[in-house]
């Protein structure tokens, strides 16, 4: 079996140093974790450059991230997947139950990842054929705006080759071209047309999700295609721009090979898929009595073959999980990584500990990333014509207060900044639409006025921040 290298999927051929630099634009600190995921991504690129026989033997080096909530574990994995343009799924390990219990089975994570990959590939293929689809949609829209003239009746003196018939065709063609120019210029945007819209038929029964039921669902689609095909249509009136977008989507779907999309999606999942298993510490530990935790070790044993490498049946075909990259994460406050079953520990050879965030990191988080909170709120309030100006001492004070609240109550890391900023700008957000244009300076005095009372009272901090 040959392995096809996708430059974009293999980290766009970025070096580990470049990957870390890219992650630094979005995530503050956590150099060890960034270094680990950068090496893992580059190793994937290196594996795809090997001979097929050797490449099959090279297993991904799965990563276990250990650190409190709100320090960037999920964000690092998510940004890595975007950088690599890989199918990415974040799932909580605590959602799964052992086979035989009511709940989601572990194989559903692979099926969910395939669905994400199908959507990803479909969007890429639609972008490739969009120009052709827009041309076809334009012709269909012109047919709706100017229906073609009916043919001359049999026996009529005005035959298809007659001068009158040719003149009529020329007139219709010139009218259609004028209409096309108006359509492209946006002069018909206020008009509406009736379009035949496909309806997805809803089945009159519901299936419970599970591994065996997935196979049932696939078989039902084969046996009862009329129920699942969704070929019923109804006429719906919509504006010309809405109709153009709908028809463009419909035409692009016609131009795409659905089987080819499925094959490409499965290949992308197998070669470059990333699954982020959050809260893995919640299923750590030995069997202990009764209640909802009774199947924790069973869940670990069910996850094990998926991480080790197995074949999962999906509605798009069989998917091998041998080279999917798994990144597990957990706070491990109560349990520790050694509480996981030995076999599962062995499948996560790279362990990185993430640091708790403090005042200095909060200052950087508030100002440095491309989507920093101060930049977000400045842009949001700016839509009302009001300019927010955050003074440096105000940002330092916000970071100090967020750190203080984290120390006195639960430490939720950078997520505390969201609650603090919402409380700080509550008054501005409410009144901005009535203020008119102007500038509001957020200085240290403003921060103290809005937050000091809440921070000083532990009870208020616990319930408000």
Short mmCIF file of C-alpha atoms in Angstrom, two decimals:
data_model
loop_
_atom_site.label_atom_id
_atom_site.label_comp_id
_atom_site.label_asym_id
_atom_site.label_seq_id
_atom_site.Cartn_x
_atom_site.Cartn_y
_atom_site.Cartn_z
CA UNK A 1 0.00 0.00 0.00
CA UNK A 2 1.40 3.39 -0.97
CA UNK A 3 1.11 6.40 1.32
CA UNK A 4 0.17 9.66 -0.35
CA UNK A 5 1.75 12.73 1.21
CA UNK A 6 -0.47 15.78 1.53
CA UNK A 7 1.73 18.82 2.10
CA UNK A 8 -1.04 20.69 3.94
CA UNK A 9 -1.93 17.70 6.09
CA UNK A 10 1.67 17.05 7.08
CA UNK A 11 2.05 20.37 8.80
CA UNK A 12 2.71 22.21 5.52
CA UNK A 13 6.29 20.94 5.82
CA UNK A 14 6.86 23.24 8.80
CA UNK A 15 9.83 22.49 11.03
CA UNK A 16 9.21 21.95 14.76
CA UNK A 17 10.63 25.43 15.44
CA UNK A 18 8.17 26.97 12.96
CA UNK A 19 5.26 24.98 14.42
CA UNK A 20 6.08 26.26 17.92
CA UNK A 21 6.36 29.81 16.59
CA UNK A 22 2.92 29.44 15.00
CA UNK A 23 1.42 28.09 18.23
CA UNK A 24 3.00 30.98 20.14
CA UNK A 25 0.71 33.35 18.24
CA UNK A 26 -2.32 31.84 19.97
CA UNK A 27 -1.18 30.13 23.17
CA UNK A 28 0.96 31.78 25.86
CA UNK A 29 3.68 29.76 27.59
CA UNK A 30 3.64 25.95 27.86
CA UNK A 31 6.88 25.56 25.88
CA UNK A 32 7.27 21.85 26.77
CA UNK A 33 3.79 20.95 25.51
CA UNK A 34 4.27 22.93 22.29
CA UNK A 35 7.62 21.27 21.72
CA UNK A 36 6.09 17.80 22.18
CA UNK A 37 3.20 18.34 19.76
CA UNK A 38 5.53 20.01 17.22
CA UNK A 39 7.78 16.95 17.21
CA UNK A 40 4.76 14.64 16.92
CA UNK A 41 3.44 16.59 13.92
CA UNK A 42 6.82 16.69 12.21
CA UNK A 43 7.27 12.95 12.81
CA UNK A 44 4.02 12.39 10.96
CA UNK A 45 5.47 14.32 8.02
CA UNK A 46 8.69 12.30 8.25
CA UNK A 47 6.78 9.00 8.34
CA UNK A 48 4.95 9.86 5.16
CA UNK A 49 8.32 10.33 3.47
CA UNK A 50 9.44 6.78 4.31
CA UNK A 51 9.12 3.69 2.17
CA UNK A 52 5.60 2.22 2.57
CA UNK A 53 6.86 -0.97 4.24
CA UNK A 54 8.73 0.95 6.94
CA UNK A 55 6.08 3.66 7.27
CA UNK A 56 3.51 1.06 8.29
CA UNK A 57 5.72 0.06 11.21
CA UNK A 58 6.21 3.59 12.57
CA UNK A 59 3.55 4.20 15.23
CA UNK A 60 2.55 7.72 16.28
CA UNK A 61 4.00 8.91 19.58
CA UNK A 62 0.82 9.70 21.49
CA UNK A 63 0.97 12.47 24.08
CA UNK A 64 -0.38 12.72 27.62
CA UNK A 65 -0.80 16.32 28.83
CA UNK A 66 -0.95 16.79 32.58
CA UNK A 67 -2.08 20.10 34.01
CA UNK A 68 -4.92 22.02 35.67
CA UNK A 69 -7.91 23.36 33.76
CA UNK A 70 -7.59 26.53 31.73
CA UNK A 71 -3.86 26.35 30.97
CA UNK A 72 -4.12 25.69 27.23
CA UNK A 73 -4.23 21.89 26.78
CA UNK A 74 -7.20 21.86 24.42
CA UNK A 75 -6.17 25.05 22.63
CA UNK A 76 -2.74 23.65 21.78
CA UNK A 77 -4.28 20.51 20.25
CA UNK A 78 -6.96 22.48 18.37
CA UNK A 79 -4.48 24.96 16.92
CA UNK A 80 -2.17 22.10 15.94
CA UNK A 81 -4.99 20.44 14.00
CA UNK A 82 -5.82 23.69 12.19
CA UNK A 83 -2.18 24.20 11.36
CA UNK A 84 -1.96 20.70 9.87
CA UNK A 85 -5.45 20.92 8.31
CA UNK A 86 -6.14 17.56 9.91
CA UNK A 87 -9.49 16.10 10.98
CA UNK A 88 -9.71 16.92 14.68
CA UNK A 89 -12.08 15.63 17.34
CA UNK A 90 -12.23 16.68 20.99
CA UNK A 91 -14.11 14.25 23.18
CA UNK A 92 -14.36 13.75 26.94
CA UNK A 93 -13.26 10.28 28.01
CA UNK A 94 -15.83 10.42 30.81
CA UNK A 95 -18.63 10.27 28.22
CA UNK A 96 -17.84 6.70 27.36
CA UNK A 97 -19.08 3.61 29.15
CA UNK A 98 -17.90 0.04 29.09
CA UNK A 99 -19.55 -2.27 26.59
CA UNK A 100 -22.74 -3.57 28.20
CA UNK A 101 -23.57 -0.27 29.94
CA UNK A 102 -25.96 2.35 28.60
CA UNK A 103 -23.99 5.16 26.96
CA UNK A 104 -21.60 5.91 24.11
CA UNK A 105 -19.19 3.20 23.01
CA UNK A 106 -15.57 4.15 22.36
CA UNK A 107 -15.71 3.36 18.63
CA UNK A 108 -18.11 6.27 18.18
CA UNK A 109 -15.12 8.66 18.46
CA UNK A 110 -13.68 7.24 15.24
CA UNK A 111 -17.03 7.49 13.47
CA UNK A 112 -17.36 11.10 14.62
CA UNK A 113 -13.85 11.83 13.32
CA UNK A 114 -14.75 10.37 9.92
CA UNK A 115 -17.83 12.60 9.75
CA UNK A 116 -15.62 15.62 10.44
CA UNK A 117 -13.19 14.50 7.73
CA UNK A 118 -16.01 14.04 5.21
CA UNK A 119 -17.20 17.58 5.92
CA UNK A 120 -13.64 18.88 5.59
CA UNK A 121 -13.00 17.13 2.26
CA UNK A 122 -16.43 18.10 0.93
CA UNK A 123 -15.76 21.77 1.63
CA UNK A 124 -12.39 21.52 -0.14
CA UNK A 125 -13.91 19.81 -3.19
CA UNK A 126 -16.75 22.35 -3.29
CA UNK A 127 -14.19 25.16 -3.29
CA UNK A 128 -12.44 23.52 -6.25
CA UNK A 129 -15.63 23.34 -8.37
CA UNK A 130 -17.21 26.53 -7.07
CA UNK A 131 -16.64 28.53 -10.27
CA UNK A 132 -18.28 25.84 -12.42
CA UNK A 133 -21.08 25.46 -9.88
CA UNK A 134 -21.74 29.21 -9.88
CA UNK A 135 -21.96 29.22 -13.69
CA UNK A 136 -24.44 26.33 -13.67
CA UNK A 137 -26.43 27.96 -10.85
CA UNK A 138 -26.56 31.21 -12.81
CA UNK A 139 -28.04 29.41 -15.84
CA UNK A 140 -30.66 27.70 -13.66
CA UNK A 141 -31.52 31.00 -12.00
CA UNK A 142 -31.93 32.69 -15.38
CA UNK A 143 -34.29 29.85 -16.39
CA UNK A 144 -36.37 30.62 -13.30
CA UNK A 145 -36.38 34.36 -14.00
CA UNK A 146 -36.99 33.95 -17.74
CA UNK A 147 -38.55 30.57 -18.57
CA UNK A 148 -37.66 29.34 -22.08
CA UNK A 149 -40.29 29.86 -24.78
CA UNK A 150 -42.40 26.79 -25.59
CA UNK A 151 -41.68 25.14 -28.98
CA UNK A 152 -43.97 25.90 -31.91
CA UNK A 153 -46.89 23.44 -32.21
CA UNK A 154 -46.73 20.70 -34.83
CA UNK A 155 -48.06 21.77 -38.23
CA UNK A 156 -47.44 25.44 -37.55
CA UNK A 157 -46.22 27.60 -40.43
CA UNK A 158 -43.52 28.99 -38.11
CA UNK A 159 -41.16 26.00 -38.13
CA UNK A 160 -37.91 25.84 -36.18
CA UNK A 161 -35.96 26.96 -39.26
CA UNK A 162 -38.26 29.84 -40.15
CA UNK A 163 -37.17 33.49 -40.03
CA UNK A 164 -39.75 34.23 -37.35
CA UNK A 165 -38.51 31.39 -35.10
CA UNK A 166 -34.90 32.53 -35.50
CA UNK A 167 -35.87 36.12 -34.65
CA UNK A 168 -37.70 34.89 -31.55
CA UNK A 169 -34.63 32.93 -30.47
CA UNK A 170 -32.38 35.94 -31.00
CA UNK A 171 -34.73 38.14 -28.99
CA UNK A 172 -34.86 35.59 -26.14
CA UNK A 173 -31.06 35.29 -26.16
CA UNK A 174 -30.54 39.07 -25.99
CA UNK A 175 -33.15 39.37 -23.23
CA UNK A 176 -31.38 36.59 -21.30
CA UNK A 177 -28.02 38.36 -21.65
CA UNK A 178 -29.49 41.65 -20.39
CA UNK A 179 -31.00 39.75 -17.48
CA UNK A 180 -27.60 38.12 -16.81
CA UNK A 181 -25.92 41.55 -16.67
CA UNK A 182 -28.56 42.78 -14.22
CA UNK A 183 -28.15 39.64 -12.12
CA UNK A 184 -24.35 40.02 -11.96
CA UNK A 185 -24.71 43.72 -11.11
CA UNK A 186 -27.03 42.92 -8.19
CA UNK A 187 -30.00 44.76 -9.69
CA UNK A 188 -32.29 41.74 -9.22
CA UNK A 189 -31.50 41.14 -5.54
CA UNK A 190 -34.92 42.34 -4.40
CA UNK A 191 -36.80 39.95 -6.69
CA UNK A 192 -37.90 36.51 -5.54
CA UNK A 193 -38.23 33.18 -7.32
CA UNK A 194 -39.67 29.76 -6.52
CA UNK A 195 -37.10 26.99 -6.20
CA UNK A 196 -37.60 23.25 -5.81
CA UNK A 197 -35.89 22.50 -2.49
CA UNK A 198 -34.99 18.96 -1.49
CA UNK A 199 -36.38 17.84 1.83
CA UNK A 200 -34.61 15.34 4.00
CA UNK A 201 -37.16 12.75 4.94
CA UNK A 202 -37.36 12.18 8.69
CA UNK A 203 -37.80 8.61 9.79
CA UNK A 204 -40.63 7.77 12.15
CA UNK A 205 -38.39 5.83 14.50
CA UNK A 206 -35.29 6.59 16.51
CA UNK A 207 -32.12 4.54 16.86
CA UNK A 208 -30.10 4.35 20.05
CA UNK A 209 -26.40 4.92 19.37
CA UNK A 210 -24.03 2.05 19.84
CA UNK A 211 -21.55 -0.09 17.98
CA UNK A 212 -24.03 -2.72 16.82
CA UNK A 213 -26.67 -0.11 16.07
CA UNK A 214 -24.24 1.64 13.72
CA UNK A 215 -24.25 -1.51 11.59
CA UNK A 216 -28.03 -1.61 11.83
CA UNK A 217 -28.18 1.97 10.56
CA UNK A 218 -25.94 1.16 7.59
CA UNK A 219 -28.01 -1.91 6.70
CA UNK A 220 -31.27 0.04 6.95
CA UNK A 221 -29.94 2.59 4.46
CA UNK A 222 -29.19 -0.23 2.03
CA UNK A 223 -32.52 -2.01 2.49
CA UNK A 224 -34.79 1.04 2.63
CA UNK A 225 -33.17 3.65 0.36
CA UNK A 226 -36.46 5.48 -0.09
CA UNK A 227 -36.61 6.44 3.58
CA UNK A 228 -33.06 7.76 3.80
CA UNK A 229 -32.55 9.21 0.31
CA UNK A 230 -34.24 12.52 1.03
CA UNK A 231 -35.44 12.97 -2.58
CA UNK A 232 -38.76 14.64 -1.76
CA UNK A 233 -38.94 18.25 -2.90
CA UNK A 234 -41.15 21.23 -2.18
CA UNK A 235 -41.37 24.63 -3.78
CA UNK A 236 -40.03 27.44 -1.69
CA UNK A 237 -40.00 31.15 -2.46
CA UNK A 238 -36.70 32.90 -1.78
CA UNK A 239 -34.87 36.03 -2.87
CA UNK A 240 -32.54 35.91 -5.86
CA UNK A 241 -29.31 35.95 -3.73
CA UNK A 242 -30.66 33.15 -1.52
CA UNK A 243 -31.68 31.14 -4.57
CA UNK A 244 -28.27 31.66 -6.16
CA UNK A 245 -26.46 30.38 -3.04
CA UNK A 246 -28.79 27.37 -2.73
CA UNK A 247 -28.44 26.46 -6.41
CA UNK A 248 -24.65 26.91 -6.23
CA UNK A 249 -24.48 24.45 -3.32
CA UNK A 250 -26.73 22.00 -5.17
CA UNK A 251 -24.66 22.22 -8.36
CA UNK A 252 -21.39 21.79 -6.48
CA UNK A 253 -22.77 18.63 -4.88
CA UNK A 254 -23.54 17.29 -8.36
CA UNK A 255 -19.97 17.96 -9.48
CA UNK A 256 -18.44 16.15 -6.51
CA UNK A 257 -17.87 12.41 -6.48
CA UNK A 258 -19.33 11.34 -3.13
CA UNK A 259 -17.48 8.01 -3.19
CA UNK A 260 -14.23 9.82 -3.87
CA UNK A 261 -14.95 12.15 -0.95
CA UNK A 262 -15.52 9.16 1.35
CA UNK A 263 -12.27 7.50 0.24
CA UNK A 264 -10.28 10.71 0.68
CA UNK A 265 -11.86 11.32 4.10
CA UNK A 266 -10.99 7.83 5.33
CA UNK A 267 -7.43 8.21 4.03
CA UNK A 268 -7.08 11.56 5.79
CA UNK A 269 -8.39 10.14 9.07
CA UNK A 270 -6.04 7.16 8.87
CA UNK A 271 -2.96 9.21 7.96
CA UNK A 272 -3.47 12.53 9.74
CA UNK A 273 -6.43 12.33 12.14
CA UNK A 274 -6.05 13.76 15.65
CA UNK A 275 -8.26 12.73 18.58
CA UNK A 276 -8.04 14.80 21.77
CA UNK A 277 -9.16 12.69 24.73
CA UNK A 278 -9.96 15.14 27.50
CA UNK A 279 -10.62 14.30 31.15
CA UNK A 280 -8.78 11.01 30.90
CA UNK A 281 -8.01 11.31 34.62
CA UNK A 282 -11.74 10.80 35.28
CA UNK A 283 -11.49 7.18 34.10
CA UNK A 284 -8.18 6.50 35.90
CA UNK A 285 -8.13 4.29 38.96
CA UNK A 286 -9.09 0.74 39.83
CA UNK A 287 -12.55 -0.67 40.17
CA UNK A 288 -14.09 0.75 43.29
CA UNK A 289 -17.47 -0.37 44.50
CA UNK A 290 -20.70 0.81 42.99
CA UNK A 291 -22.12 3.83 41.21
CA UNK A 292 -21.21 5.65 38.01
CA UNK A 293 -17.47 4.98 38.34
CA UNK A 294 -17.82 1.21 38.37
CA UNK A 295 -16.89 0.85 34.66
CA UNK A 296 -13.84 3.17 34.62
CA UNK A 297 -11.27 0.44 34.11
CA UNK A 298 -13.56 -1.19 31.57
CA UNK A 299 -13.61 2.04 29.56
CA UNK A 300 -9.82 2.10 29.61
CA UNK A 301 -9.73 -1.45 28.26
CA UNK A 302 -12.21 -0.50 25.52
CA UNK A 303 -10.15 2.56 24.56
CA UNK A 304 -6.94 0.51 24.46
CA UNK A 305 -7.50 -1.28 21.09
CA UNK A 306 -8.54 2.01 19.46
CA UNK A 307 -5.28 3.64 20.56
CA UNK A 308 -3.19 0.54 19.81
CA UNK A 309 -4.63 0.21 16.34
CA UNK A 310 -7.77 -1.55 15.19
CA UNK A 311 -10.33 -1.39 12.39
CA UNK A 312 -13.64 0.37 12.99
CA UNK A 313 -16.71 -0.06 10.82
CA UNK A 314 -18.28 3.25 9.71
CA UNK A 315 -20.98 4.02 7.16
CA UNK A 316 -18.24 5.23 4.80
CA UNK A 317 -16.14 2.07 5.09
CA UNK A 318 -13.60 0.43 7.36
CA UNK A 319 -11.17 2.77 9.13
CA UNK A 320 -7.80 1.74 10.58
CA UNK A 321 -6.75 3.65 13.69
CA UNK A 322 -3.07 2.59 13.66
CA UNK A 323 -1.72 6.03 12.72
CA UNK A 324 -4.26 8.38 14.29
CA UNK A 325 -2.52 10.69 16.76
CA UNK A 326 -4.08 10.58 20.24
CA UNK A 327 -3.51 13.45 22.65
CA UNK A 328 -4.90 12.73 26.12
CA UNK A 329 -5.23 15.35 28.83
CA UNK A 330 -6.26 15.54 32.44
CA UNK A 331 -5.73 17.54 35.60
CA UNK A 332 -4.87 14.42 37.66
CA UNK A 333 -5.70 16.17 40.94
CA UNK A 334 -7.20 13.09 42.59
CA UNK A 335 -5.60 10.35 40.52
CA UNK A 336 -2.20 10.16 38.80
CA UNK A 337 -1.06 8.84 35.41
CA UNK A 338 0.20 5.63 37.01
CA UNK A 339 -3.42 4.87 37.97
CA UNK A 340 -4.21 4.19 34.31
CA UNK A 341 -3.94 0.54 33.32
CA UNK A 342 -0.32 -0.31 32.31
CA UNK A 343 -1.25 -1.15 28.72
CA UNK A 344 -2.84 2.28 28.20
CA UNK A 345 0.07 4.05 29.87
CA UNK A 346 2.38 2.39 27.38
CA UNK A 347 0.43 3.85 24.47
CA UNK A 348 1.13 7.42 25.64
CA UNK A 349 4.94 7.47 25.75
CA UNK A 350 5.27 11.27 25.74
CA UNK A 351 4.29 12.95 29.02
CA UNK A 352 4.28 16.72 29.34
CA UNK A 353 3.30 18.71 32.39
CA UNK A 354 1.71 22.10 31.79
CA UNK A 355 2.38 24.96 34.18
CA UNK A 356 -0.30 26.79 36.13
CA UNK A 357 -0.81 30.35 34.90
CA UNK A 358 -0.10 33.42 37.01
CA UNK A 359 -0.08 37.21 36.79
CA UNK A 360 2.67 37.53 34.16
CA UNK A 361 1.06 34.95 31.87
CA UNK A 362 -2.35 36.64 32.25
CA UNK A 363 -0.85 39.98 31.16
CA UNK A 364 0.51 38.32 28.02
CA UNK A 365 -2.76 36.46 27.38
CA UNK A 366 -4.67 39.74 27.56
CA UNK A 367 -2.44 41.48 25.02
CA UNK A 368 -0.28 39.23 22.83
CA UNK A 369 -2.39 36.58 21.01
CA UNK A 370 -4.14 37.50 17.77
CA UNK A 371 -7.51 36.99 19.45
CA UNK A 372 -6.59 38.48 22.84
CA UNK A 373 -9.55 39.35 25.05
CA UNK A 374 -8.76 43.07 25.07
CA UNK A 375 -8.70 43.05 21.25
CA UNK A 376 -12.00 41.14 21.14
CA UNK A 377 -13.83 43.56 23.43
CA UNK A 378 -12.33 46.60 21.67
CA UNK A 379 -13.62 45.27 18.34
CA UNK A 380 -17.06 44.37 19.75
CA UNK A 381 -17.66 47.73 21.40
CA UNK A 382 -16.14 49.43 18.36
CA UNK A 383 -19.12 48.29 16.29
CA UNK A 384 -21.20 50.78 18.33
CA UNK A 385 -18.84 53.63 17.46
CA UNK A 386 -17.24 53.59 20.92
CA UNK A 387 -13.46 53.12 21.25
CA UNK A 388 -12.07 51.20 24.22
CA UNK A 389 -8.58 52.16 25.33
CA UNK A 390 -6.98 49.74 27.81
CA UNK A 391 -4.18 51.40 29.77
CA UNK A 392 -1.18 49.14 30.58
CA UNK A 393 -1.70 49.55 34.33
CA UNK A 394 -5.33 48.46 33.90
CA UNK A 395 -4.26 45.25 32.18
CA UNK A 396 -1.78 44.58 34.98
CA UNK A 397 -4.51 45.14 37.57
CA UNK A 398 -6.93 42.79 35.74
CA UNK A 399 -4.23 40.10 35.73
CA UNK A 400 -3.55 40.62 39.45
CA UNK A 401 -7.23 40.36 40.37
CA UNK A 402 -7.76 37.24 38.23
CA UNK A 403 -4.75 35.61 39.90
CA UNK A 404 -6.08 36.55 43.35
CA UNK A 405 -9.50 35.05 42.67
CA UNK A 406 -7.91 31.87 41.30
CA UNK A 407 -5.86 31.53 44.49
CA UNK A 408 -8.81 32.10 46.83
CA UNK A 409 -11.35 29.96 44.98
CA UNK A 410 -11.06 27.28 42.32
CA UNK A 411 -8.08 27.75 40.00
CA UNK A 412 -9.65 27.69 36.54
CA UNK A 413 -6.64 29.20 34.80
CA UNK A 414 -7.12 31.61 31.92
CA UNK A 415 -10.88 30.99 31.90
CA UNK A 416 -11.00 33.28 34.94
CA UNK A 417 -10.10 36.18 32.64
CA UNK A 418 -13.40 35.73 30.77
CA UNK A 419 -15.47 36.12 33.93
CA UNK A 420 -13.37 39.05 35.17
CA UNK A 421 -13.58 40.87 31.82
CA UNK A 422 -17.34 40.35 31.57
CA UNK A 423 -17.81 41.79 35.05
CA UNK A 424 -15.43 44.68 34.30
CA UNK A 425 -17.14 45.70 31.05
CA UNK A 426 -20.72 44.94 32.06
CA UNK A 427 -21.62 48.64 32.33
CA UNK A 428 -19.91 49.57 29.04
CA UNK A 429 -21.49 46.68 27.15
CA UNK A 430 -24.95 47.66 28.36
CA UNK A 431 -24.74 51.39 27.61
CA UNK A 432 -22.42 51.45 24.56
CA UNK A 433 -25.27 51.47 22.04
CA UNK A 434 -26.69 54.65 23.65
CA UNK A 435 -23.41 56.53 24.06
CA UNK A 436 -22.76 57.64 20.51
CA UNK A 437 -19.18 57.97 19.32
CA UNK A 438 -16.36 58.52 21.77
CA UNK A 439 -13.51 56.91 23.68
CA UNK A 440 -13.64 55.14 27.04
CA UNK A 441 -10.33 54.78 28.84
CA UNK A 442 -10.08 51.67 31.00
CA UNK A 443 -7.49 52.62 33.61
CA UNK A 444 -6.53 51.19 36.99
CA UNK A 445 -9.07 53.37 38.82
CA UNK A 446 -11.87 52.07 36.57
CA UNK A 447 -10.82 48.45 37.21
CA UNK A 448 -10.70 49.02 40.97
CA UNK A 449 -14.10 50.71 40.95
CA UNK A 450 -15.74 47.86 39.04
CA UNK A 451 -14.01 44.87 40.64
CA UNK A 452 -12.51 45.70 44.03
CA UNK A 453 -15.64 45.00 46.09
CA UNK A 454 -16.19 41.64 44.40
CA UNK A 455 -12.58 40.54 44.76
CA UNK A 456 -12.32 41.54 48.44
CA UNK A 457 -15.37 39.51 49.41
CA UNK A 458 -14.66 35.80 49.17
CA UNK A 459 -18.36 35.03 49.07
CA UNK A 460 -18.95 37.40 46.16
CA UNK A 461 -15.85 36.12 44.37
CA UNK A 462 -17.06 32.56 44.69
CA UNK A 463 -20.46 33.28 43.18
CA UNK A 464 -19.76 36.13 40.75
CA UNK A 465 -16.23 35.60 39.51
#
